[in-house]
């Protein structure tokens, strides 16, 4: 009979790290889907704009830059999700950076464009950054580098 041994706490990935990794992975897919939807207007992905109609206009307004920006966002989100899931300190740093930039973007959209809906991202992004900066998270990553 095979005996299952419990993984020591210091090696067990915290659920919050897993959740943030999944969040960033989904962010990568959404950014990539955005590019595809912009490339094929009127295509099967066009219905996604019903969730946020001003977004399509915003992406169209920045023109070709959207086709550079969104794949870069997708790649950074994917890299960060991978880095977090593999317990890499660089993944932690990239995740904090991405979440910070997103938080600043939400603030900018709220106060410069008057889109108060983006304020919902402030407590969510802030909570994720706070969690990643917590002693527990930092210790978990620090143990991996030792």
PDB file of C-alpha atoms in Angstrom:
ATOM      1  CA  UNK A   1       0.000   0.000   0.000  1.00  0.00           C
ATOM      2  CA  UNK A   2       1.251   3.486  -0.875  1.00  0.00           C
ATOM      3  CA  UNK A   3       1.595   5.781   2.087  1.00  0.00           C
ATOM      4  CA  UNK A   4       0.874   9.445   1.444  1.00  0.00           C
ATOM      5  CA  UNK A   5       3.012  11.849   3.400  1.00  0.00           C
ATOM      6  CA  UNK A   6       1.815  15.305   4.200  1.00  0.00           C
ATOM      7  CA  UNK A   7       3.781  18.144   2.610  1.00  0.00           C
ATOM      8  CA  UNK A   8       5.496  20.325   5.226  1.00  0.00           C
ATOM      9  CA  UNK A   9       3.881  23.745   5.637  1.00  0.00           C
ATOM     10  CA  UNK A  10       6.966  25.591   4.370  1.00  0.00           C
ATOM     11  CA  UNK A  11       6.695  23.824   0.997  1.00  0.00           C
ATOM     12  CA  UNK A  12       2.920  24.093   0.594  1.00  0.00           C
ATOM     13  CA  UNK A  13       1.875  26.877  -1.783  1.00  0.00           C
ATOM     14  CA  UNK A  14      -0.392  29.376  -0.025  1.00  0.00           C
ATOM     15  CA  UNK A  15      -3.902  29.486  -1.481  1.00  0.00           C
ATOM     16  CA  UNK A  16      -3.560  33.231  -2.057  1.00  0.00           C
ATOM     17  CA  UNK A  17      -0.530  32.720  -4.300  1.00  0.00           C
ATOM     18  CA  UNK A  18      -2.484  30.154  -6.299  1.00  0.00           C
ATOM     19  CA  UNK A  19      -5.466  32.518  -6.598  1.00  0.00           C
ATOM     20  CA  UNK A  20      -3.314  35.436  -7.769  1.00  0.00           C
ATOM     21  CA  UNK A  21      -1.504  33.170 -10.248  1.00  0.00           C
ATOM     22  CA  UNK A  22      -4.853  32.109 -11.701  1.00  0.00           C
ATOM     23  CA  UNK A  23      -6.020  35.742 -11.779  1.00  0.00           C
ATOM     24  CA  UNK A  24      -2.921  36.792 -13.725  1.00  0.00           C
ATOM     25  CA  UNK A  25      -3.231  33.798 -16.043  1.00  0.00           C
ATOM     26  CA  UNK A  26      -6.809  34.809 -16.825  1.00  0.00           C
ATOM     27  CA  UNK A  27      -5.617  38.385 -17.332  1.00  0.00           C
ATOM     28  CA  UNK A  28      -3.161  37.091 -19.918  1.00  0.00           C
ATOM     29  CA  UNK A  29      -5.930  35.261 -21.783  1.00  0.00           C
ATOM     30  CA  UNK A  30      -8.238  38.280 -21.663  1.00  0.00           C
ATOM     31  CA  UNK A  31      -5.533  40.585 -23.046  1.00  0.00           C
ATOM     32  CA  UNK A  32      -4.876  38.135 -25.871  1.00  0.00           C
ATOM     33  CA  UNK A  33      -8.614  37.801 -26.556  1.00  0.00           C
ATOM     34  CA  UNK A  34      -8.833  41.594 -26.759  1.00  0.00           C
ATOM     35  CA  UNK A  35      -6.212  41.677 -29.505  1.00  0.00           C
ATOM     36  CA  UNK A  36      -8.030  38.979 -31.469  1.00  0.00           C
ATOM     37  CA  UNK A  37     -11.353  40.816 -31.086  1.00  0.00           C
ATOM     38  CA  UNK A  38      -9.728  44.030 -32.339  1.00  0.00           C
ATOM     39  CA  UNK A  39      -8.151  42.229 -35.292  1.00  0.00           C
ATOM     40  CA  UNK A  40     -11.488  40.743 -36.390  1.00  0.00           C
ATOM     41  CA  UNK A  41     -14.227  43.314 -35.768  1.00  0.00           C
ATOM     42  CA  UNK A  42     -17.676  41.810 -36.190  1.00  0.00           C
ATOM     43  CA  UNK A  43     -16.272  38.345 -35.526  1.00  0.00           C
ATOM     44  CA  UNK A  44     -17.352  35.808 -32.920  1.00  0.00           C
ATOM     45  CA  UNK A  45     -15.546  37.635 -30.108  1.00  0.00           C
ATOM     46  CA  UNK A  46     -17.261  40.936 -30.836  1.00  0.00           C
ATOM     47  CA  UNK A  47     -19.934  40.277 -28.215  1.00  0.00           C
ATOM     48  CA  UNK A  48     -17.299  40.713 -25.489  1.00  0.00           C
ATOM     49  CA  UNK A  49     -17.519  44.474 -26.021  1.00  0.00           C
ATOM     50  CA  UNK A  50     -21.016  44.427 -24.525  1.00  0.00           C
ATOM     51  CA  UNK A  51     -19.327  44.077 -21.125  1.00  0.00           C
ATOM     52  CA  UNK A  52     -17.475  47.369 -21.566  1.00  0.00           C
ATOM     53  CA  UNK A  53     -18.455  49.279 -24.741  1.00  0.00           C
ATOM     54  CA  UNK A  54     -16.123  52.262 -24.098  1.00  0.00           C
ATOM     55  CA  UNK A  55     -13.143  49.875 -24.022  1.00  0.00           C
ATOM     56  CA  UNK A  56     -13.437  49.082 -27.737  1.00  0.00           C
ATOM     57  CA  UNK A  57     -13.563  52.786 -28.556  1.00  0.00           C
ATOM     58  CA  UNK A  58     -10.584  53.398 -26.309  1.00  0.00           C
ATOM     59  CA  UNK A  59      -8.524  50.695 -27.984  1.00  0.00           C
ATOM     60  CA  UNK A  60      -9.515  51.959 -31.415  1.00  0.00           C
ATOM     61  CA  UNK A  61      -8.534  55.494 -30.403  1.00  0.00           C
ATOM     62  CA  UNK A  62      -4.978  54.425 -29.591  1.00  0.00           C
ATOM     63  CA  UNK A  63      -4.812  52.672 -32.956  1.00  0.00           C
ATOM     64  CA  UNK A  64      -1.960  50.332 -33.792  1.00  0.00           C
ATOM     65  CA  UNK A  65      -0.420  50.808 -30.362  1.00  0.00           C
ATOM     66  CA  UNK A  66      -3.151  48.529 -28.989  1.00  0.00           C
ATOM     67  CA  UNK A  67      -1.741  45.706 -31.104  1.00  0.00           C
ATOM     68  CA  UNK A  68       1.608  46.162 -29.364  1.00  0.00           C
ATOM     69  CA  UNK A  69       0.358  47.006 -25.883  1.00  0.00           C
ATOM     70  CA  UNK A  70      -2.062  44.128 -25.337  1.00  0.00           C
ATOM     71  CA  UNK A  71       0.297  41.293 -26.368  1.00  0.00           C
ATOM     72  CA  UNK A  72       2.910  42.819 -24.049  1.00  0.00           C
ATOM     73  CA  UNK A  73       0.371  42.942 -21.208  1.00  0.00           C
ATOM     74  CA  UNK A  74      -0.587  39.350 -21.992  1.00  0.00           C
ATOM     75  CA  UNK A  75       3.036  38.202 -21.932  1.00  0.00           C
ATOM     76  CA  UNK A  76       3.817  39.967 -18.646  1.00  0.00           C
ATOM     77  CA  UNK A  77       0.693  38.547 -16.995  1.00  0.00           C
ATOM     78  CA  UNK A  78       1.554  35.050 -18.214  1.00  0.00           C
ATOM     79  CA  UNK A  79       5.168  35.377 -17.074  1.00  0.00           C
ATOM     80  CA  UNK A  80       4.103  36.622 -13.668  1.00  0.00           C
ATOM     81  CA  UNK A  81       1.531  33.846 -13.243  1.00  0.00           C
ATOM     82  CA  UNK A  82       4.192  31.302 -14.156  1.00  0.00           C
ATOM     83  CA  UNK A  83       6.788  32.900 -11.861  1.00  0.00           C
ATOM     84  CA  UNK A  84       4.408  32.942  -8.907  1.00  0.00           C
ATOM     85  CA  UNK A  85       3.347  29.359  -9.486  1.00  0.00           C
ATOM     86  CA  UNK A  86       6.995  28.266  -9.679  1.00  0.00           C
ATOM     87  CA  UNK A  87       7.890  30.158  -6.486  1.00  0.00           C
ATOM     88  CA  UNK A  88      10.244  32.582  -8.205  1.00  0.00           C
ATOM     89  CA  UNK A  89      11.044  35.909  -6.547  1.00  0.00           C
ATOM     90  CA  UNK A  90      11.025  37.612  -9.947  1.00  0.00           C
ATOM     91  CA  UNK A  91       7.429  36.399 -10.415  1.00  0.00           C
ATOM     92  CA  UNK A  92       6.513  38.044  -7.121  1.00  0.00           C
ATOM     93  CA  UNK A  93       8.150  41.310  -8.197  1.00  0.00           C
ATOM     94  CA  UNK A  94       6.492  41.300 -11.624  1.00  0.00           C
ATOM     95  CA  UNK A  95       3.092  40.565 -10.061  1.00  0.00           C
ATOM     96  CA  UNK A  96       3.459  43.468  -7.629  1.00  0.00           C
ATOM     97  CA  UNK A  97       4.547  45.744 -10.490  1.00  0.00           C
ATOM     98  CA  UNK A  98       1.652  44.722 -12.738  1.00  0.00           C
ATOM     99  CA  UNK A  99      -0.903  45.105  -9.973  1.00  0.00           C
ATOM    100  CA  UNK A 100       0.529  48.515  -9.044  1.00  0.00           C
ATOM    101  CA  UNK A 101       0.343  49.742 -12.653  1.00  0.00           C
ATOM    102  CA  UNK A 102      -3.219  48.417 -12.902  1.00  0.00           C
ATOM    103  CA  UNK A 103      -4.148  50.171  -9.657  1.00  0.00           C
ATOM    104  CA  UNK A 104      -2.755  53.469 -10.972  1.00  0.00           C
ATOM    105  CA  UNK A 105      -4.668  52.944 -14.223  1.00  0.00           C
ATOM    106  CA  UNK A 106      -7.893  52.412 -12.296  1.00  0.00           C
ATOM    107  CA  UNK A 107      -7.292  55.623 -10.350  1.00  0.00           C
ATOM    108  CA  UNK A 108      -6.509  57.500 -13.556  1.00  0.00           C
ATOM    109  CA  UNK A 109      -9.628  56.213 -15.289  1.00  0.00           C
ATOM    110  CA  UNK A 110     -11.763  57.169 -12.322  1.00  0.00           C
ATOM    111  CA  UNK A 111     -10.476  60.683 -11.815  1.00  0.00           C
ATOM    112  CA  UNK A 112      -9.276  61.745 -15.254  1.00  0.00           C
ATOM    113  CA  UNK A 113     -12.000  60.118 -17.361  1.00  0.00           C
ATOM    114  CA  UNK A 114     -14.741  60.126 -14.728  1.00  0.00           C
ATOM    115  CA  UNK A 115     -15.295  56.366 -14.983  1.00  0.00           C
ATOM    116  CA  UNK A 116     -16.111  55.629 -11.357  1.00  0.00           C
ATOM    117  CA  UNK A 117     -16.739  51.940 -12.117  1.00  0.00           C
ATOM    118  CA  UNK A 118     -12.975  51.434 -12.168  1.00  0.00           C
ATOM    119  CA  UNK A 119     -12.789  52.271  -8.461  1.00  0.00           C
ATOM    120  CA  UNK A 120     -13.820  48.669  -7.712  1.00  0.00           C
ATOM    121  CA  UNK A 121     -10.319  47.663  -8.795  1.00  0.00           C
ATOM    122  CA  UNK A 122      -8.674  49.741  -6.063  1.00  0.00           C
ATOM    123  CA  UNK A 123      -9.554  47.568  -3.034  1.00  0.00           C
ATOM    124  CA  UNK A 124      -9.133  44.357  -5.050  1.00  0.00           C
ATOM    125  CA  UNK A 125      -5.725  45.300  -6.443  1.00  0.00           C
ATOM    126  CA  UNK A 126      -4.705  46.786  -3.106  1.00  0.00           C
ATOM    127  CA  UNK A 127      -5.640  43.580  -1.289  1.00  0.00           C
ATOM    128  CA  UNK A 128      -3.632  41.472  -3.739  1.00  0.00           C
ATOM    129  CA  UNK A 129      -0.590  43.746  -3.423  1.00  0.00           C
ATOM    130  CA  UNK A 130      -0.951  43.706   0.363  1.00  0.00           C
ATOM    131  CA  UNK A 131      -1.112  39.922   0.351  1.00  0.00           C
ATOM    132  CA  UNK A 132       1.960  39.610  -1.885  1.00  0.00           C
ATOM    133  CA  UNK A 133       3.855  42.002   0.393  1.00  0.00           C
ATOM    134  CA  UNK A 134       2.740  40.199   3.562  1.00  0.00           C
ATOM    135  CA  UNK A 135       5.299  38.481   5.765  1.00  0.00           C
ATOM    136  CA  UNK A 136       3.817  35.073   4.985  1.00  0.00           C
ATOM    137  CA  UNK A 137       4.150  35.545   1.209  1.00  0.00           C
ATOM    138  CA  UNK A 138       7.621  37.063   1.408  1.00  0.00           C
ATOM    139  CA  UNK A 139       8.789  34.278   3.717  1.00  0.00           C
ATOM    140  CA  UNK A 140       7.412  31.602   1.399  1.00  0.00           C
ATOM    141  CA  UNK A 141       9.349  33.030  -1.543  1.00  0.00           C
ATOM    142  CA  UNK A 142      12.444  33.685   0.566  1.00  0.00           C
ATOM    143  CA  UNK A 143      12.557  30.032   1.686  1.00  0.00           C
ATOM    144  CA  UNK A 144      12.596  28.938  -1.946  1.00  0.00           C
ATOM    145  CA  UNK A 145      15.637  31.069  -2.737  1.00  0.00           C
ATOM    146  CA  UNK A 146      17.650  29.644   0.170  1.00  0.00           C
TER     147      UNK A 146
END
